[in-house]
Coordinates of C-alpha atoms in Angstrom, one line a residue:
M65 CA 28.6 44.3 23.4
A66 CA 25.4 43.8 20.9
K67 CA 25.6 46.1 17.6
S68 CA 23.0 47.7 16.4
Y69 CA 21.9 45.6 13.2
S70 CA 22.6 49.0 10.6
S71 CA 26.1 48.7 12.4
A72 CA 26.5 44.8 12.0
I73 CA 25.8 45.0 8.0
E74 CA 28.8 47.5 8.2
E75 CA 31.3 45.6 10.3
I76 CA 30.3 42.0 7.8
K77 CA 30.9 44.3 4.9
S78 CA 34.7 45.9 6.3
R79 CA 36.0 42.9 7.9
R80 CA 34.8 40.5 5.8
N81 CA 36.2 39.9 2.3
I82 CA 34.6 38.9 -0.3
V83 CA 37.3 37.1 -2.1
D84 CA 37.6 34.9 0.8
V85 CA 33.4 34.5 1.1
V86 CA 33.3 33.5 -2.2
G87 CA 36.2 31.6 -2.8
S88 CA 34.1 28.7 -0.1
A89 CA 31.9 28.4 -2.4
V90 CA 33.9 29.3 -5.7
T91 CA 36.9 27.8 -7.3
L92 CA 38.4 30.8 -8.3
K93 CA 42.0 32.0 -10.2
R94 CA 43.7 35.5 -10.1
A95 CA 42.6 37.8 -13.4
G96 CA 44.8 41.0 -12.9
S97 CA 44.1 42.6 -10.0
N98 CA 40.7 41.0 -10.1
Y99 CA 39.5 37.4 -9.6
K100 CA 37.2 35.3 -11.9
G101 CA 35.3 32.0 -11.7
L102 CA 32.6 30.0 -13.4
C103 CA 29.1 31.8 -12.2
P104 CA 27.6 29.7 -9.4
F105 CA 23.8 31.2 -10.8
H106 CA 23.7 29.8 -14.7
N107 CA 25.3 27.2 -16.4
E108 CA 28.7 28.5 -18.3
K109 CA 31.8 26.8 -19.6
T110 CA 34.0 30.7 -20.3
P111 CA 34.0 32.1 -16.8
S112 CA 32.6 35.8 -16.7
F113 CA 32.2 35.7 -13.1
I114 CA 34.3 38.4 -11.0
V115 CA 34.9 39.2 -8.4
S116 CA 36.3 42.8 -7.3
E117 CA 38.8 42.2 -4.1
A118 CA 39.1 46.6 -4.2
K119 CA 35.9 47.1 -4.8
Q120 CA 34.2 44.4 -2.9
L121 CA 31.9 43.6 -5.4
F122 CA 31.2 40.4 -7.8
T123 CA 29.4 40.5 -11.1
C124 CA 29.0 38.2 -13.8
F125 CA 28.9 39.3 -17.8
G126 CA 26.5 36.4 -18.5
C127 CA 24.1 36.8 -16.5
G128 CA 24.1 40.0 -15.0
A129 CA 24.3 39.2 -11.0
S130 CA 26.3 41.7 -9.1
G131 CA 26.4 42.8 -5.7
D132 CA 28.3 42.7 -2.1
V133 CA 29.2 40.0 -0.2
I134 CA 25.2 40.0 1.9
E135 CA 24.0 40.1 -2.0
F136 CA 26.4 36.7 -2.5
T137 CA 25.4 35.0 0.7
K138 CA 21.5 35.8 0.0
K139 CA 21.9 34.6 -3.3
Y140 CA 24.0 31.1 -3.0
Y141 CA 22.3 30.1 -0.2
N142 CA 18.8 30.8 -1.8
L143 CA 18.0 33.4 2.1
S144 CA 15.7 36.7 2.9
F145 CA 18.9 39.9 3.6
Q146 CA 18.3 39.7 7.1
E147 CA 18.8 35.4 7.4
A148 CA 21.7 36.4 5.3
V149 CA 23.3 39.3 7.7
E150 CA 22.8 36.7 10.4
K151 CA 24.9 34.3 8.8
L152 CA 27.6 35.7 8.0
A153 CA 27.2 36.9 11.9
A154 CA 27.4 34.3 13.1
Q155 CA 30.4 32.8 11.4
Y156 CA 32.6 36.1 12.0
G157 CA 31.3 35.8 15.4
I158 CA 29.4 39.6 14.9
E159 CA 26.8 40.1 17.3
I160 CA 23.7 42.1 17.0
G161 CA 21.5 43.6 18.8
E162 CA 18.3 45.2 17.1
L163 CA 16.9 43.1 14.5
Y164 CA 13.8 43.6 12.0
D165 CA 11.8 41.3 14.7
K166 CA 12.6 42.5 18.5
K167 CA 11.3 38.4 19.1
A168 CA 14.4 37.0 17.1
I169 CA 17.0 38.2 20.4
D170 CA 14.6 36.0 22.6
K171 CA 14.6 33.4 20.7
E172 CA 18.6 32.6 21.0
P173 CA 17.9 30.5 24.3
L174 CA 15.1 28.3 22.8
Y175 CA 17.5 27.7 19.5
E176 CA 20.2 26.7 22.5
T177 CA 17.9 24.6 24.6
N178 CA 17.4 22.4 21.2
R179 CA 21.4 22.1 20.6
L180 CA 21.5 20.7 23.3
A181 CA 19.2 17.7 23.2
A182 CA 20.2 17.0 20.1
R183 CA 22.9 16.3 21.0
F184 CA 22.2 15.1 24.1
F185 CA 19.8 12.4 21.7
F186 CA 22.6 12.2 19.2
D187 CA 25.6 11.1 22.4
A188 CA 22.6 8.3 23.4
I189 CA 22.8 7.1 20.1
K190 CA 26.4 6.9 19.8
K191 CA 26.5 4.6 22.9
G192 CA 24.5 1.7 21.1
G193 CA 21.6 0.3 22.2
A194 CA 17.7 -0.3 21.0
G195 CA 18.8 3.0 19.1
Y196 CA 21.3 2.5 17.2
E197 CA 20.7 -1.2 16.6
Y198 CA 17.1 -0.3 15.3
M199 CA 18.7 2.0 12.7
T200 CA 21.5 -0.1 11.6
G201 CA 18.8 -2.7 11.4
R202 CA 16.9 -0.5 8.9
S203 CA 20.3 -0.7 6.7
F204 CA 21.7 3.2 7.9
T205 CA 25.5 3.3 8.5
P206 CA 26.9 5.5 11.1
E207 CA 27.7 8.1 8.6
T208 CA 24.1 8.8 7.8
I209 CA 23.4 8.6 11.1
A210 CA 25.8 11.8 11.9
K211 CA 25.0 13.2 9.1
F212 CA 21.2 14.3 9.9
G213 CA 22.1 14.3 13.1
I214 CA 20.3 10.7 14.3
G215 CA 19.7 10.6 18.4
W216 CA 17.7 8.0 20.6
A217 CA 15.8 9.3 23.8
D218 CA 15.7 6.1 26.3
S219 CA 12.6 5.0 28.1
E220 CA 13.1 6.6 31.1
W221 CA 10.8 9.8 32.2
S222 CA 13.2 12.3 32.7
S223 CA 17.0 11.3 31.3
L224 CA 16.4 14.9 28.8
L225 CA 14.9 16.7 31.8
D226 CA 17.6 16.0 34.0
Y227 CA 20.5 17.0 31.6
L228 CA 18.6 19.9 30.8
R229 CA 18.2 21.0 34.3
K230 CA 22.0 20.4 34.8
Q231 CA 22.3 23.0 32.0
G232 CA 20.2 25.7 33.5
V233 CA 17.3 25.4 30.9
S234 CA 14.0 26.1 32.9
D235 CA 11.5 23.9 33.1
E236 CA 8.9 26.2 31.6
R237 CA 11.1 26.6 28.5
V238 CA 11.6 22.7 28.1
L239 CA 7.5 22.8 28.4
E240 CA 7.5 26.0 25.7
L241 CA 9.6 23.5 22.9
S242 CA 7.7 20.7 23.7
L243 CA 10.4 18.3 25.2
A244 CA 8.5 17.4 28.1
S245 CA 5.0 17.3 29.6
K246 CA 3.1 18.3 32.1
N247 CA 0.4 15.5 33.5
D248 CA -2.8 17.0 35.9
K249 CA -0.5 16.7 38.6
G250 CA 1.7 18.7 37.7
R251 CA 4.4 16.5 37.3
V252 CA 7.2 17.3 34.6
Y253 CA 8.3 14.6 32.4
D254 CA 10.4 13.9 28.9
R255 CA 8.0 14.0 26.0
F256 CA 9.8 11.8 23.7
R257 CA 10.6 7.7 25.2
S258 CA 12.0 4.8 23.5
R259 CA 11.9 7.1 20.2
V260 CA 14.8 7.3 17.6
I261 CA 14.8 11.5 17.0
F262 CA 15.1 13.1 14.5
P263 CA 16.6 16.6 14.6
I264 CA 14.3 19.2 12.1
I265 CA 16.6 22.1 11.1
N266 CA 16.0 25.1 9.2
T267 CA 18.0 26.3 6.3
R268 CA 19.9 28.4 8.7
G269 CA 21.5 25.5 10.5
K270 CA 19.1 26.3 13.8
V271 CA 17.2 23.5 15.4
I272 CA 13.7 24.2 15.3
G273 CA 11.9 21.2 16.4
F274 CA 11.9 17.2 16.6
G275 CA 10.4 14.1 15.7
G276 CA 10.6 10.7 17.3
R277 CA 10.0 7.3 15.7
I278 CA 8.7 4.5 18.2
V279 CA 11.1 1.6 18.6
G280 CA 9.2 -1.5 20.0
D281 CA 5.2 -1.4 20.5
G282 CA 3.6 1.7 21.3
E283 CA 1.6 4.5 19.9
P284 CA 1.6 7.1 18.1
K285 CA 4.1 5.6 15.2
Y286 CA 5.8 9.5 14.4
L287 CA 5.4 11.9 17.8
N288 CA 6.4 15.5 16.8
S289 CA 7.2 18.1 18.4
S290 CA 4.5 20.9 19.4
E291 CA 5.0 24.4 17.2
S292 CA 6.7 27.0 19.0
M293 CA 8.2 30.4 18.7
I294 CA 10.6 29.0 16.4
F295 CA 8.6 25.6 15.1
Q296 CA 5.9 26.1 12.3
K297 CA 5.8 22.8 10.5
K298 CA 3.8 25.1 7.5
Y299 CA 7.3 26.5 6.6
N300 CA 9.5 24.0 7.2
L301 CA 10.9 20.9 5.5
F302 CA 13.0 18.0 6.7
G303 CA 16.1 17.8 5.4
L304 CA 16.3 21.0 3.0
N305 CA 19.2 22.5 5.2
L306 CA 21.7 19.2 3.5
T307 CA 20.2 19.5 -0.1
R308 CA 18.9 22.3 -1.1
Q309 CA 22.1 22.6 -3.1
E310 CA 21.7 19.6 -5.1
I311 CA 18.0 20.3 -5.3
Q312 CA 19.0 23.2 -7.2
S313 CA 21.3 21.8 -9.2
A314 CA 19.3 19.2 -10.0
G315 CA 16.8 21.4 -11.2
C316 CA 14.1 19.4 -9.5
A317 CA 12.9 17.7 -5.6
V318 CA 11.8 14.4 -4.9
I319 CA 9.2 15.2 -1.9
V320 CA 8.1 12.3 0.1
E321 CA 6.1 11.7 4.0
G322 CA 9.4 11.2 6.1
Y323 CA 12.4 11.2 7.6
M324 CA 13.2 7.2 7.2
D325 CA 11.9 7.8 3.3
L326 CA 14.7 10.7 2.9
A327 CA 16.9 9.2 5.1
A328 CA 17.2 6.1 3.1
L329 CA 17.5 8.0 -0.6
Y330 CA 20.1 10.4 0.5
Q331 CA 22.3 7.3 2.2
A332 CA 21.2 6.3 -1.5
G333 CA 22.9 9.3 -3.5
I334 CA 19.9 10.5 -4.3
R335 CA 20.3 13.7 -2.8
N336 CA 18.0 16.4 -4.4
V337 CA 15.3 15.6 -1.7
C338 CA 13.0 16.4 0.7
A339 CA 10.4 15.3 3.0
S340 CA 6.8 17.3 4.4
C341 CA 7.4 15.3 8.0
G342 CA 3.9 13.5 7.8
T343 CA 1.6 16.6 7.7
A344 CA -0.6 17.8 4.5
F345 CA 2.1 20.0 2.1
T346 CA 0.8 23.9 2.9
Q347 CA 1.6 26.9 0.5
Q348 CA 4.1 28.2 2.9
Q349 CA 6.3 25.1 2.2
A350 CA 5.3 25.2 -1.8
K351 CA 7.2 28.6 -1.7
L352 CA 10.1 28.0 0.2
L353 CA 10.6 25.2 -2.4
K354 CA 9.9 27.4 -5.4
R355 CA 13.4 29.7 -3.8
Y356 CA 15.2 26.7 -5.3
T357 CA 13.5 24.3 -8.3
D358 CA 10.5 25.1 -11.1
K359 CA 9.9 21.0 -10.7
A360 CA 8.6 18.9 -8.1
V361 CA 8.2 14.6 -7.9
L362 CA 5.6 13.3 -5.1
C363 CA 6.7 10.1 -3.8
Y364 CA 4.7 9.2 -1.2
D365 CA 3.7 5.9 0.0
S366 CA 1.2 3.9 -2.2
D367 CA -1.6 2.7 0.4
A368 CA -4.8 5.3 -0.1
A369 CA -3.4 7.7 2.4
G370 CA -0.6 8.3 0.5
V371 CA -2.9 9.2 -2.8
E372 CA -4.6 11.9 -0.8
A373 CA -1.7 13.1 0.0
A374 CA -0.7 13.5 -2.7
L375 CA -3.6 14.8 -4.4
R376 CA -3.6 17.4 -2.4
A377 CA 0.0 18.6 -2.1
M378 CA 0.0 18.2 -6.3
D379 CA -2.7 21.3 -6.3
I380 CA -0.7 23.3 -3.4
L381 CA 3.0 23.0 -5.9
R382 CA 1.2 23.6 -8.5
A383 CA -0.6 26.8 -7.5
S384 CA 2.6 27.9 -7.1
G385 CA 3.9 28.1 -9.7
L386 CA 6.0 23.9 -10.3
D387 CA 5.8 21.6 -12.8
V388 CA 4.1 18.9 -10.7
R389 CA 4.9 15.1 -11.4
V390 CA 3.9 11.3 -9.1
L391 CA 5.1 8.8 -8.5
H392 CA 3.9 6.1 -6.9
V393 CA 6.9 3.2 -6.0
D394 CA 5.8 -0.5 -8.1
D395 CA 7.7 -2.5 -5.8
G396 CA 7.8 -1.7 -1.4
K397 CA 5.1 0.5 -0.5
D398 CA 7.3 3.3 0.5
P399 CA 10.9 4.7 -1.1
D400 CA 12.8 3.6 1.3
E401 CA 11.9 -0.3 0.9
Y402 CA 12.3 0.2 -3.2
V403 CA 15.7 2.5 -3.2
K404 CA 17.3 -0.4 -0.5
K405 CA 16.0 -3.4 -2.2
H406 CA 16.9 -1.5 -6.0
G407 CA 19.4 0.8 -5.4
A408 CA 19.4 4.8 -6.6
D409 CA 19.9 4.4 -10.1
E410 CA 16.7 1.7 -10.6
F411 CA 15.0 4.7 -8.1
R412 CA 16.0 7.7 -11.0
R413 CA 15.0 5.1 -13.9
L414 CA 11.9 4.7 -11.8
I415 CA 11.6 8.6 -11.9
K416 CA 12.1 9.0 -14.9
E417 CA 9.8 6.5 -17.2
K418 CA 7.0 6.3 -14.2
A419 CA 6.6 9.8 -12.6
E420 CA 3.5 11.2 -14.4
P421 CA 2.5 14.9 -14.9
D422 CA -0.3 15.9 -12.3
V423 CA -2.9 16.4 -14.8
D424 CA -2.3 12.2 -16.1
Y425 CA -2.3 11.4 -12.3
K426 CA -5.4 12.4 -11.4
L427 CA -7.1 11.2 -14.4
G428 CA -6.1 8.0 -14.3
L429 CA -7.4 7.8 -10.9
I430 CA -10.8 8.6 -12.9
R431 CA -10.4 6.0 -15.2
K432 CA -9.5 3.4 -12.4
K433 CA -13.0 4.6 -10.1
Y434 CA -15.4 4.5 -13.0
K435 CA -15.8 2.0 -16.1
A436 CA -16.2 3.4 -19.2
E437 CA -17.6 1.1 -20.7
D438 CA -20.8 1.6 -18.5
T439 CA -23.0 5.1 -20.1
A440 CA -23.4 6.4 -16.6
Q441 CA -20.6 5.6 -15.4
G442 CA -19.1 6.6 -19.1
V443 CA -20.8 9.9 -17.9
K444 CA -18.9 10.1 -14.7
L445 CA -16.2 9.7 -16.0
L446 CA -15.9 12.8 -18.7
K447 CA -17.8 14.5 -15.6
A448 CA -14.9 13.9 -13.4
A449 CA -12.5 14.8 -16.2
A450 CA -13.8 18.6 -16.5
G451 CA -13.2 18.8 -13.2
V452 CA -9.8 18.5 -14.0
L453 CA -9.2 20.5 -16.5
R454 CA -11.3 22.7 -15.2
A455 CA -7.9 24.0 -13.0
L456 CA -5.9 23.9 -15.9
S457 CA -4.7 27.7 -18.2
P458 CA -6.8 27.3 -21.6
V459 CA -3.7 25.6 -23.9
E460 CA -3.5 22.9 -21.4
A461 CA -7.1 21.5 -21.1
D462 CA -7.5 22.5 -25.1
I463 CA -4.7 19.2 -25.3
Y464 CA -6.4 17.3 -22.9
I465 CA -9.9 17.6 -24.6
K466 CA -8.3 16.4 -27.6
K467 CA -7.5 14.1 -26.4
L468 CA -10.0 13.2 -24.3
A469 CA -12.7 13.5 -26.8
A470 CA -11.0 10.8 -29.2
E471 CA -10.6 8.2 -26.3
A472 CA -14.0 8.7 -25.6
G473 CA -15.7 9.0 -28.9
I474 CA -17.8 12.2 -28.6
S475 CA -17.4 15.3 -29.9
E476 CA -14.6 18.3 -28.5
G477 CA -17.4 20.4 -28.9
A478 CA -19.7 18.3 -25.7
L479 CA -16.4 17.7 -23.3
R480 CA -15.1 21.7 -23.9
R481 CA -19.5 22.8 -23.2
E482 CA -19.2 21.1 -20.4
V483 CA -14.9 22.0 -18.4
E484 CA -15.7 26.3 -19.9
G485 CA -20.3 25.4 -18.4
K486 CA -18.6 25.5 -14.6
P487 CA -16.6 27.4 -12.2
P488 CA -13.2 26.0 -11.4
G489 CA -13.5 23.1 -8.2
S490 CA -17.5 22.9 -8.7
G491 CA -17.0 19.2 -9.5
G492 CA -15.6 15.9 -10.5
Y493 CA -12.2 14.6 -9.1
A494 CA -9.7 18.0 -9.8
K495 CA -8.6 19.1 -6.8
A496 CA -8.7 17.7 -2.7
P497 CA -9.1 20.5 -0.4
A498 CA -6.2 21.9 -0.2
P499 CA -5.3 22.7 4.0
V500 CA -6.1 26.0 4.7
D501 CA -3.7 28.2 7.6
S502 CA -6.0 29.6 10.8
A503 CA -6.0 33.1 9.3
E504 CA -7.6 32.1 5.4
K505 CA -9.8 29.4 6.7
I506 CA -12.8 28.4 4.7
A507 CA -15.6 29.2 7.1
L508 CA -18.2 26.0 7.2
P509 CA -21.5 26.2 6.7
P510 CA -23.1 25.8 10.9
A511 CA -24.8 23.4 10.5
Q512 CA -21.9 21.4 8.9
L513 CA -20.0 22.4 12.1
F514 CA -22.1 21.6 14.6
L515 CA -23.1 18.2 13.1
E516 CA -19.3 18.0 13.0
K517 CA -18.8 19.1 16.9
T518 CA -21.5 16.9 18.2
L519 CA -20.6 14.0 16.2
L520 CA -16.7 14.6 17.8
R521 CA -17.9 15.4 21.4
L522 CA -20.5 12.4 21.5
S523 CA -17.2 10.2 21.0
L524 CA -15.4 11.8 23.9
L525 CA -18.2 11.2 25.8
R526 CA -18.5 7.6 24.9
S527 CA -15.9 6.2 22.4
E528 CA -18.4 3.5 21.0
Y529 CA -20.0 6.3 18.9
F530 CA -16.6 7.0 17.5
S531 CA -16.2 2.9 16.2
K532 CA -19.5 3.9 14.7
L533 CA -18.3 6.4 12.8
R534 CA -15.7 5.1 10.4
D535 CA -18.5 5.2 7.3
Y536 CA -18.8 8.4 7.7
T537 CA -15.9 10.3 7.3
E538 CA -17.5 13.1 5.7
A539 CA -18.4 14.5 8.3
F540 CA -15.1 16.0 9.3
A541 CA -14.7 18.7 7.1
S542 CA -12.3 21.6 9.3
A543 CA -9.2 21.4 9.1
E544 CA -9.1 20.6 13.1
G545 CA -12.1 18.3 13.4
I546 CA -10.2 16.3 10.1
K547 CA -6.4 16.3 12.0
L548 CA -8.8 15.3 15.6
Y549 CA -10.6 12.2 14.2
S550 CA -7.2 11.2 12.7
V551 CA -5.9 11.4 15.6
L552 CA -9.2 9.4 17.6
D553 CA -8.6 7.0 14.7
S554 CA -4.9 6.0 15.6
L555 CA -6.0 5.8 19.7
Y556 CA -9.0 3.8 19.2
A557 CA -9.7 0.9 21.3
D558 CA -12.3 -1.6 22.0
D559 CA -14.1 -1.0 25.2
K560 CA -11.4 1.8 26.3
D561 CA -12.9 5.7 26.3
F562 CA -10.7 8.3 25.0
D563 CA -7.3 9.8 27.2
I564 CA -7.7 13.4 27.1
D565 CA -4.4 13.9 28.1
Q566 CA -2.8 10.9 25.6
L567 CA -5.4 12.9 23.0
R568 CA -3.3 16.4 24.1
E569 CA 0.1 15.1 23.7
N570 CA -0.7 14.5 19.3
L571 CA -2.5 17.9 18.9
E572 CA -1.2 21.6 18.7
G573 CA -1.9 24.9 18.2
S574 CA -5.3 25.2 16.9
E575 CA -6.0 22.2 17.2
L576 CA -5.9 22.3 21.1
D577 CA -7.9 25.4 21.2
Y578 CA -10.8 23.4 18.9
L579 CA -10.7 20.5 21.4
D580 CA -10.6 22.5 24.5
E581 CA -13.7 24.8 22.5
L582 CA -15.6 21.2 22.5
L583 CA -15.2 20.3 25.9
R584 CA -15.9 23.8 27.1
D585 CA -18.8 24.4 24.9
V586 CA -20.6 21.2 22.8
R587 CA -23.2 19.8 25.6
I588 CA -24.9 16.8 25.0
G589 CA -28.7 16.4 26.6
A590 CA -29.4 13.4 29.1
N591 CA -30.2 11.1 26.4
D592 CA -27.0 10.5 24.4
S593 CA -27.8 8.0 22.0
A594 CA -30.5 10.1 21.0
A595 CA -28.1 12.9 19.9
F596 CA -26.2 10.7 18.3
E597 CA -28.7 8.5 16.5
D598 CA -30.0 12.0 15.1
C599 CA -26.6 13.2 13.9
I600 CA -26.4 9.7 11.8
N601 CA -29.7 10.5 9.7
K602 CA -28.6 13.9 9.2
L603 CA -25.6 12.1 7.6
R604 CA -27.9 10.1 5.8
Q605 CA -30.1 12.4 4.4
L606 CA -27.1 14.7 3.2
R607 CA -26.4 11.5 1.2
K608 CA -29.8 10.9 -0.3
D609 CA -29.2 14.8 -1.3
R610 CA -25.9 14.6 -3.0
R611 CA -27.0 11.3 -4.6
K612 CA -30.5 13.0 -6.3
K613 CA -27.7 15.9 -7.7
E614 CA -25.2 13.2 -9.2
I615 CA -28.3 11.8 -11.2
H616 CA -29.9 14.7 -12.2
D617 CA -26.1 15.6 -13.1
I618 CA -26.2 12.4 -14.9
L619 CA -29.3 12.8 -16.8
E620 CA -28.5 16.6 -17.9
L621 CA -24.6 15.1 -19.2
A622 CA -26.2 12.0 -21.2
G623 CA -29.4 13.6 -22.9
G624 CA -30.8 11.3 -25.1
E625 CA -27.6 9.2 -25.8
A626 CA -28.1 7.2 -22.8
G627 CA -30.0 4.2 -23.6
R628 CA -34.0 3.6 -22.0
D629 CA -33.1 1.2 -19.4
I630 CA -30.4 3.0 -18.1
Q631 CA -32.6 6.1 -17.8
D632 CA -35.1 4.3 -16.0
K633 CA -32.7 3.1 -13.8
L634 CA -31.3 5.6 -12.4
L635 CA -35.2 7.9 -12.4
L636 CA -36.6 5.0 -10.4
E637 CA -33.7 5.3 -8.1
Y638 CA -34.0 9.4 -7.9
M639 CA -37.6 8.4 -7.2
E640 CA -36.9 6.0 -3.8
L641 CA -34.4 8.5 -2.7
Q642 CA -36.9 11.1 -3.0
K643 CA -39.5 9.0 -0.4

């Protein structure tokens, strides 16, 4: 019979000997009536960590940590109080009835269904075949496959569905967990097919979702579970269930983009690593990581998308109080390739010698973008650099102002006035727009949002319009709009309109709501080509307005230092735009 939450806590304390619980994590030696060991919460050479069996308490006379068996579990595993209680209860067979969140009772069948699915996929890959050959072909060992519980979803339409039905799982639950999909004729079928499967496991050891990598031809390359009652991507980091203690011990987390990168580094012996699962890094993920470390190294792919993702992530991590560095591997497009080619020691050397502080990384991008020897571009460079420095503390900004001023041959005072003259984030390359939660989204101007929606609706109406939008990606600014554009881009094929069902499979949560709103509420008149041309004209005008402001700012900052030829050239361009 399930116990109340309070009675379960008392039973945990009365039934579980703190010496056994602590002793499973810390080497203890008897010292009189107590036990002594090295404190797991700070570095020490002389044991000052005492566990009292009589009082069922632990105390460290070095760092001051103390408490009962629940407090130790909470602190050692970096859990909340509720998570610590649930962990101990699960380990020792103590049922809990009333939780802080009543919904938690209803989650257990969902966790169990995911556990069954993970076991099904894992059993399938052990039999060999395409999935096993793909992973071993990528140099992954059977031990790594087992460590991560990597599995295989075959090409059949109902293998998993049939298995779960035999286990008594309803189709409704399978659909709720996005292990299956339903077409417009009501047919239910496996969502993951012909894919290597990575179970996503939270820090309490619960399977909350799955990621599938296609083997052979097919799109999308990666397919993740949609969000559900037990899976919200923004709150989880892949691999953290295995690596959080290594991250804590190393004092640093290496953050990679995908499952393969993480598994490759882990197999090579680099264990202080986690992955953002290919999704935009979130504030919640940063807060989760902050439980274990104050330092992070972003090691994303070195392509344009990887650079953009790193720019977004570093601002979120910095805002959460982490020391952030950025590393793009210089041989191989991602960490997976690099570590397999050069080994773990070389990768560690690369982190030590080549990982740049986030500010230096941003300034490096700016230097690559503008030619300092050209006066107009040099002004742009300094204005963009000032935008970066505005986001820093006064001490940090002062150090970089001195360095940049000396480098550019201008007075510190001029650069300091530029940095201090505008509010943070008002210009430059300083910060890529960070993703925000639906509850705290920044509202776009109505005209801009209407333009975005109209262009997306036109694209869904006729895909030929979408092919003309690749030069106007600035039109998509809302979180849902950016995601929808990205998915459409991955699904686009010449002379073929978009399949709405296929589009839905790649969206989730608010993104699906946004799609439904486009289809339901955005109406295009009889002349859709005229509507599209009108939108493009608006985008062109917005670009002209931005360029005019840019020219104005260049001339204002340069003052009399810019040559007459440059001033005349910029003024002529401004007048042309004004026409």
